[in-house]
């Protein structure tokens, strides 16, 4: 009995500590992934997914599976299918979102026919992984808006045997989901401000689209993740740097707002003089974040300034006089 009480206290203490971690994360995608990781750790779930709502559609954003991850080489990432489906009560996720209720199924292969939903077992068939216990909770704001859903799969006991999620697990996930939703609301506000800055550049340069900036940010994440793994970067530093880097990568070309439309929208090849002017978008972008108030500002400044540099020392702008943007030298 004392052990159970201590276990509950330690779990609740971890949730409280996790709240602080989640509230420090500024990028929505990094936050979603971290929410899934922390929730699985608290509930000792072998696998799980996090979904986001977009109108009447729900999309899987991240999926994790320890059993499948162990089959990969160290440093490799699990590949999962990105898919979306209509929000209806026919699926567990859809039912949880529409009803606003937590769903706890001990075995998805034995769902009562009286219930409106069934479990899509197609993923099990494709992957060879068998899902049994399923705990799904909507991520609802205080005003009742549903941002998405958190789904935990295959709770495990101390020996690694798959078991149902118990009442304690429901208590933990309810408390955790409330904290996670609050953090997500704040991160969405940050993302909205960033997207407005990107849209400013997009209005000036039609090639600077949301798809492009997200692609650049995702490439930056993949490169950093492998670099951090190879250099054995500690988890605290890894998560903080990753969060700042993704936001900064999305803002890499924001300095184009300072380039003339005559040059920015020119369809033909630049003259040498025009290309020199175009190169100044790196310096202009860096200047936008000159008054650094946070690690994200520092990262955004450095990325904007140096994203056209090359590993061999070529590229631009090279060494410059930062106040004026004048080139000092190129040093391979």
Short mmCIF file of C-alpha atoms in Angstrom, two decimals:
data_model
loop_
_atom_site.label_atom_id
_atom_site.label_comp_id
_atom_site.label_asym_id
_atom_site.label_seq_id
_atom_site.Cartn_x
_atom_site.Cartn_y
_atom_site.Cartn_z
CA UNK A 1 0.00 0.00 0.00
CA UNK A 2 2.84 2.41 0.93
CA UNK A 3 4.64 1.50 -2.30
CA UNK A 4 1.53 2.35 -4.33
CA UNK A 5 1.20 5.68 -2.51
CA UNK A 6 4.88 6.48 -3.15
CA UNK A 7 4.47 5.50 -6.78
CA UNK A 8 1.46 7.82 -7.18
CA UNK A 9 3.30 10.68 -5.49
CA UNK A 10 6.36 10.21 -7.70
CA UNK A 11 4.19 10.11 -10.84
CA UNK A 12 2.34 13.28 -9.86
CA UNK A 13 5.64 14.95 -8.99
CA UNK A 14 6.97 14.05 -12.44
CA UNK A 15 3.87 15.56 -14.05
CA UNK A 16 4.45 18.80 -12.12
CA UNK A 17 8.10 18.87 -13.20
CA UNK A 18 7.07 18.13 -16.79
CA UNK A 19 4.71 21.12 -16.78
CA UNK A 20 7.70 23.44 -16.39
CA UNK A 21 9.53 21.70 -19.27
CA UNK A 22 6.53 21.95 -21.60
CA UNK A 23 6.00 25.64 -20.84
CA UNK A 24 9.60 26.39 -21.88
CA UNK A 25 9.11 24.91 -25.37
CA UNK A 26 8.12 27.52 -27.96
CA UNK A 27 7.77 25.56 -31.22
CA UNK A 28 4.46 23.72 -31.71
CA UNK A 29 5.92 20.67 -33.46
CA UNK A 30 8.70 20.22 -30.94
CA UNK A 31 6.11 20.56 -28.18
CA UNK A 32 3.75 17.97 -29.70
CA UNK A 33 6.56 15.46 -29.95
CA UNK A 34 7.69 16.15 -26.37
CA UNK A 35 4.12 15.86 -25.03
CA UNK A 36 3.88 12.40 -26.55
CA UNK A 37 7.26 11.35 -25.16
CA UNK A 38 6.54 12.58 -21.63
CA UNK A 39 3.01 11.14 -21.52
CA UNK A 40 4.27 7.72 -22.57
CA UNK A 41 6.98 7.83 -19.91
CA UNK A 42 4.51 8.74 -17.15
CA UNK A 43 2.08 5.97 -18.13
CA UNK A 44 4.78 3.45 -19.12
CA UNK A 45 3.14 3.05 -22.53
CA UNK A 46 5.05 1.11 -25.17
CA UNK A 47 3.63 3.21 -28.00
CA UNK A 48 1.44 6.21 -28.69
CA UNK A 49 0.36 8.91 -31.11
CA UNK A 50 -0.64 12.55 -30.97
CA UNK A 51 -3.28 13.98 -33.28
CA UNK A 52 -4.21 17.53 -34.27
CA UNK A 53 -7.60 18.83 -35.42
CA UNK A 54 -7.89 20.83 -38.62
CA UNK A 55 -11.55 21.67 -39.18
CA UNK A 56 -13.51 18.44 -39.40
CA UNK A 57 -10.36 16.41 -40.09
CA UNK A 58 -7.94 14.93 -37.57
CA UNK A 59 -4.31 14.26 -38.54
CA UNK A 60 -1.69 12.12 -36.88
CA UNK A 61 1.29 14.37 -36.13
CA UNK A 62 3.73 12.10 -34.30
CA UNK A 63 3.88 8.41 -33.48
CA UNK A 64 6.28 6.55 -31.22
CA UNK A 65 6.78 2.84 -30.60
CA UNK A 66 9.54 1.50 -28.35
CA UNK A 67 9.21 -2.09 -29.58
CA UNK A 68 9.66 -1.06 -33.21
CA UNK A 69 12.37 1.46 -32.32
CA UNK A 70 14.49 -1.28 -30.74
CA UNK A 71 14.55 -3.08 -34.09
CA UNK A 72 16.38 -0.16 -35.69
CA UNK A 73 20.07 0.69 -35.62
CA UNK A 74 21.18 3.22 -32.96
CA UNK A 75 20.39 6.77 -34.10
CA UNK A 76 17.83 5.70 -36.68
CA UNK A 77 14.28 7.02 -36.50
CA UNK A 78 11.08 5.08 -36.83
CA UNK A 79 9.18 5.82 -40.03
CA UNK A 80 5.41 6.11 -39.61
CA UNK A 81 2.60 6.80 -42.04
CA UNK A 82 1.17 10.30 -42.02
CA UNK A 83 -2.57 10.08 -42.46
CA UNK A 84 -5.78 11.95 -41.74
CA UNK A 85 -9.42 10.98 -41.41
CA UNK A 86 -12.80 12.63 -40.76
CA UNK A 87 -13.75 13.27 -37.14
CA UNK A 88 -16.64 10.90 -36.50
CA UNK A 89 -17.69 8.72 -33.59
CA UNK A 90 -16.77 5.61 -35.59
CA UNK A 91 -13.11 5.83 -34.50
CA UNK A 92 -11.75 5.93 -30.96
CA UNK A 93 -9.96 9.23 -31.59
CA UNK A 94 -13.01 10.76 -33.28
CA UNK A 95 -15.34 9.63 -30.50
CA UNK A 96 -13.01 11.03 -27.83
CA UNK A 97 -12.81 14.40 -29.63
CA UNK A 98 -16.55 14.73 -30.30
CA UNK A 99 -17.65 13.54 -26.87
CA UNK A 100 -14.88 15.34 -25.01
CA UNK A 101 -14.37 12.16 -22.99
CA UNK A 102 -11.46 9.93 -22.12
CA UNK A 103 -11.64 6.46 -23.72
CA UNK A 104 -10.00 3.50 -22.00
CA UNK A 105 -10.14 0.20 -23.88
CA UNK A 106 -8.37 -2.79 -22.22
CA UNK A 107 -8.17 -4.64 -25.55
CA UNK A 108 -9.01 -3.05 -28.91
CA UNK A 109 -9.54 -6.53 -30.35
CA UNK A 110 -12.48 -7.03 -27.96
CA UNK A 111 -14.40 -3.75 -28.09
CA UNK A 112 -18.04 -4.17 -27.12
CA UNK A 113 -20.39 -4.08 -30.14
CA UNK A 114 -22.62 -1.71 -28.15
CA UNK A 115 -20.03 1.06 -28.51
CA UNK A 116 -20.21 3.42 -31.52
CA UNK A 117 -16.53 3.09 -32.36
CA UNK A 118 -14.18 0.36 -33.51
CA UNK A 119 -10.41 0.23 -33.75
CA UNK A 120 -8.62 0.44 -37.08
CA UNK A 121 -6.38 -2.63 -36.95
CA UNK A 122 -4.89 -2.05 -40.39
CA UNK A 123 -1.72 -0.55 -38.89
CA UNK A 124 -1.18 -3.71 -36.83
CA UNK A 125 -1.51 -5.81 -39.97
CA UNK A 126 0.97 -3.67 -41.90
CA UNK A 127 3.60 -3.36 -39.15
CA UNK A 128 3.22 -6.70 -37.40
CA UNK A 129 2.87 -4.87 -34.10
CA UNK A 130 -0.13 -5.89 -32.00
CA UNK A 131 -2.03 -3.20 -30.11
CA UNK A 132 -4.09 -4.18 -27.07
CA UNK A 133 -4.69 -1.49 -24.43
CA UNK A 134 -5.65 1.97 -25.64
CA UNK A 135 -6.09 5.16 -23.60
CA UNK A 136 -7.21 8.22 -25.58
CA UNK A 137 -7.95 11.71 -24.28
CA UNK A 138 -8.94 14.91 -26.10
CA UNK A 139 -6.71 17.96 -25.72
CA UNK A 140 -9.35 20.55 -24.85
CA UNK A 141 -8.76 24.19 -23.89
CA UNK A 142 -10.51 25.89 -20.97
CA UNK A 143 -12.96 27.41 -23.46
CA UNK A 144 -13.82 23.96 -24.82
CA UNK A 145 -11.90 24.14 -28.10
CA UNK A 146 -10.41 20.75 -29.05
CA UNK A 147 -6.83 21.04 -30.32
CA UNK A 148 -6.36 17.32 -30.89
CA UNK A 149 -6.04 14.06 -29.01
CA UNK A 150 -3.38 12.09 -27.16
CA UNK A 151 -3.45 8.32 -27.56
CA UNK A 152 -1.45 5.92 -25.40
CA UNK A 153 -1.02 2.29 -26.49
CA UNK A 154 -0.04 -0.88 -24.65
CA UNK A 155 0.57 -0.07 -21.00
CA UNK A 156 3.34 -2.25 -19.52
CA UNK A 157 4.00 -3.64 -16.06
CA UNK A 158 7.44 -3.78 -14.44
CA UNK A 159 8.28 -6.95 -16.40
CA UNK A 160 7.30 -5.40 -19.73
CA UNK A 161 4.06 -7.37 -20.06
CA UNK A 162 1.22 -5.54 -21.80
CA UNK A 163 -1.60 -4.70 -19.37
CA UNK A 164 -4.73 -2.48 -19.42
CA UNK A 165 -4.46 1.17 -18.36
CA UNK A 166 -5.80 1.40 -14.81
CA UNK A 167 -7.63 4.17 -12.92
CA UNK A 168 -4.34 5.70 -11.81
CA UNK A 169 -3.35 6.03 -15.46
CA UNK A 170 -6.61 7.87 -16.13
CA UNK A 171 -5.87 10.23 -13.24
CA UNK A 172 -2.35 10.94 -14.52
CA UNK A 173 -3.37 11.49 -18.14
CA UNK A 174 -6.22 13.81 -17.18
CA UNK A 175 -3.87 16.00 -15.17
CA UNK A 176 -1.14 15.83 -17.81
CA UNK A 177 -3.49 16.63 -20.72
CA UNK A 178 -4.65 19.80 -18.98
CA UNK A 179 -1.07 21.04 -18.62
CA UNK A 180 -0.14 19.98 -22.15
CA UNK A 181 -3.11 21.83 -23.65
CA UNK A 182 -2.17 25.04 -21.86
CA UNK A 183 1.38 24.77 -23.22
CA UNK A 184 0.01 24.10 -26.71
CA UNK A 185 -2.19 27.21 -26.61
CA UNK A 186 0.83 29.34 -25.80
CA UNK A 187 2.96 27.67 -28.49
CA UNK A 188 0.22 28.26 -31.07
CA UNK A 189 0.35 31.99 -30.27
CA UNK A 190 4.12 31.95 -30.84
CA UNK A 191 3.65 30.05 -34.11
CA UNK A 192 1.03 32.57 -35.26
CA UNK A 193 3.45 35.47 -34.73
CA UNK A 194 6.20 33.63 -36.59
CA UNK A 195 3.89 32.83 -39.50
CA UNK A 196 2.94 36.51 -39.76
CA UNK A 197 6.61 37.40 -40.13
CA UNK A 198 7.01 34.68 -42.76
CA UNK A 199 3.92 35.94 -44.60
CA UNK A 200 5.54 39.38 -44.80
CA UNK A 201 8.42 37.80 -46.69
CA UNK A 202 5.98 35.70 -48.73
CA UNK A 203 4.11 38.81 -49.89
CA UNK A 204 7.41 40.16 -51.17
CA UNK A 205 8.75 36.86 -52.59
CA UNK A 206 6.17 34.34 -53.90
CA UNK A 207 8.78 31.56 -53.63
CA UNK A 208 8.95 32.05 -49.85
CA UNK A 209 5.97 29.83 -49.03
CA UNK A 210 4.86 28.12 -45.84
CA UNK A 211 5.68 24.76 -47.41
CA UNK A 212 9.22 25.93 -48.13
CA UNK A 213 9.94 27.24 -44.64
CA UNK A 214 8.54 24.10 -43.01
CA UNK A 215 10.67 21.94 -45.29
CA UNK A 216 13.80 23.91 -44.37
CA UNK A 217 12.92 23.63 -40.67
CA UNK A 218 12.40 19.87 -40.97
CA UNK A 219 15.73 19.41 -42.78
CA UNK A 220 17.43 21.43 -40.05
CA UNK A 221 15.90 19.14 -37.40
CA UNK A 222 17.05 15.96 -39.14
CA UNK A 223 20.60 17.26 -39.58
CA UNK A 224 20.81 18.41 -35.97
CA UNK A 225 19.29 15.20 -34.58
CA UNK A 226 21.95 13.05 -36.25
CA UNK A 227 24.72 15.48 -35.32
CA UNK A 228 23.58 15.53 -31.68
CA UNK A 229 23.38 11.72 -31.56
CA UNK A 230 26.88 11.34 -33.02
CA UNK A 231 28.29 13.89 -30.57
CA UNK A 232 26.43 12.44 -27.56
CA UNK A 233 24.72 15.72 -26.72
CA UNK A 234 22.91 15.65 -23.36
CA UNK A 235 19.11 15.55 -23.39
CA UNK A 236 18.59 18.96 -21.77
CA UNK A 237 20.83 20.74 -24.26
CA UNK A 238 19.42 18.67 -27.13
CA UNK A 239 15.80 19.65 -26.48
CA UNK A 240 16.50 23.36 -25.81
CA UNK A 241 18.70 23.79 -28.88
CA UNK A 242 16.27 21.84 -31.07
CA UNK A 243 13.34 24.03 -30.06
CA UNK A 244 15.19 27.27 -30.83
CA UNK A 245 16.67 25.92 -34.07
CA UNK A 246 13.32 24.94 -35.59
CA UNK A 247 11.86 28.40 -35.05
CA UNK A 248 15.03 30.08 -36.31
CA UNK A 249 15.12 27.86 -39.41
CA UNK A 250 11.59 28.93 -40.33
CA UNK A 251 12.74 32.56 -40.20
CA UNK A 252 15.90 32.07 -42.27
CA UNK A 253 14.80 34.25 -45.22
CA UNK A 254 12.86 36.93 -43.36
CA UNK A 255 15.51 39.49 -44.38
CA UNK A 256 14.09 39.46 -47.91
CA UNK A 257 11.56 42.04 -46.73
CA UNK A 258 14.36 44.56 -47.14
CA UNK A 259 15.16 43.71 -50.79
CA UNK A 260 13.70 45.75 -53.67
CA UNK A 261 10.87 44.10 -55.66
CA UNK A 262 12.81 44.90 -58.85
CA UNK A 263 15.47 42.43 -57.74
CA UNK A 264 13.42 40.05 -55.61
CA UNK A 265 10.84 39.32 -58.33
CA UNK A 266 13.20 39.41 -61.29
CA UNK A 267 12.66 36.32 -63.46
CA UNK A 268 15.94 36.59 -65.35
CA UNK A 269 19.44 35.94 -64.05
CA UNK A 270 20.84 38.57 -61.65
CA UNK A 271 23.66 40.84 -62.73
CA UNK A 272 26.71 40.79 -60.45
CA UNK A 273 25.57 44.02 -58.83
CA UNK A 274 22.03 42.71 -58.32
CA UNK A 275 23.34 39.50 -56.79
CA UNK A 276 25.42 41.51 -54.31
CA UNK A 277 22.27 43.37 -53.27
CA UNK A 278 20.35 40.09 -52.98
CA UNK A 279 23.06 38.72 -50.69
CA UNK A 280 22.34 41.49 -48.19
CA UNK A 281 19.10 39.74 -47.17
CA UNK A 282 21.25 37.66 -44.81
CA UNK A 283 22.55 40.75 -43.04
CA UNK A 284 19.10 42.40 -43.01
CA UNK A 285 17.61 39.24 -41.46
CA UNK A 286 20.29 39.21 -38.78
CA UNK A 287 19.68 42.89 -38.00
CA UNK A 288 16.00 42.17 -37.34
CA UNK A 289 17.08 40.11 -34.32
CA UNK A 290 19.95 42.33 -33.24
CA UNK A 291 18.27 43.19 -29.94
CA UNK A 292 18.45 39.65 -28.61
CA UNK A 293 16.06 39.04 -25.73
CA UNK A 294 16.02 35.23 -25.77
CA UNK A 295 17.97 32.18 -27.04
CA UNK A 296 15.53 32.03 -29.97
CA UNK A 297 16.49 35.60 -30.97
CA UNK A 298 20.18 34.68 -30.89
CA UNK A 299 19.56 31.57 -32.98
CA UNK A 300 17.32 33.43 -35.46
CA UNK A 301 19.99 36.12 -35.88
CA UNK A 302 22.73 33.57 -36.53
CA UNK A 303 20.66 31.45 -38.92
CA UNK A 304 19.44 34.46 -40.92
CA UNK A 305 22.99 35.78 -41.18
CA UNK A 306 24.76 32.52 -42.06
CA UNK A 307 22.30 30.24 -43.88
CA UNK A 308 24.07 30.79 -47.21
CA UNK A 309 27.51 29.91 -45.88
CA UNK A 310 29.15 26.66 -46.97
CA UNK A 311 31.15 24.11 -45.00
CA UNK A 312 34.32 24.94 -46.99
CA UNK A 313 34.23 28.61 -46.04
CA UNK A 314 32.70 29.85 -49.28
CA UNK A 315 29.16 31.18 -49.62
CA UNK A 316 28.09 34.53 -48.25
CA UNK A 317 28.14 37.00 -46.53
CA UNK A 318 31.49 35.85 -45.09
CA UNK A 319 33.16 38.18 -42.60
CA UNK A 320 31.25 41.46 -42.51
CA UNK A 321 31.17 44.64 -40.53
CA UNK A 322 27.94 43.86 -38.68
CA UNK A 323 26.72 47.45 -38.11
CA UNK A 324 27.03 48.37 -41.82
CA UNK A 325 26.86 44.97 -43.58
CA UNK A 326 30.00 45.74 -45.59
CA UNK A 327 32.07 42.71 -46.62
CA UNK A 328 35.47 42.54 -44.91
CA UNK A 329 36.93 39.31 -46.32
CA UNK A 330 36.15 35.76 -47.46
CA UNK A 331 38.26 33.24 -45.59
CA UNK A 332 38.08 29.61 -46.81
#
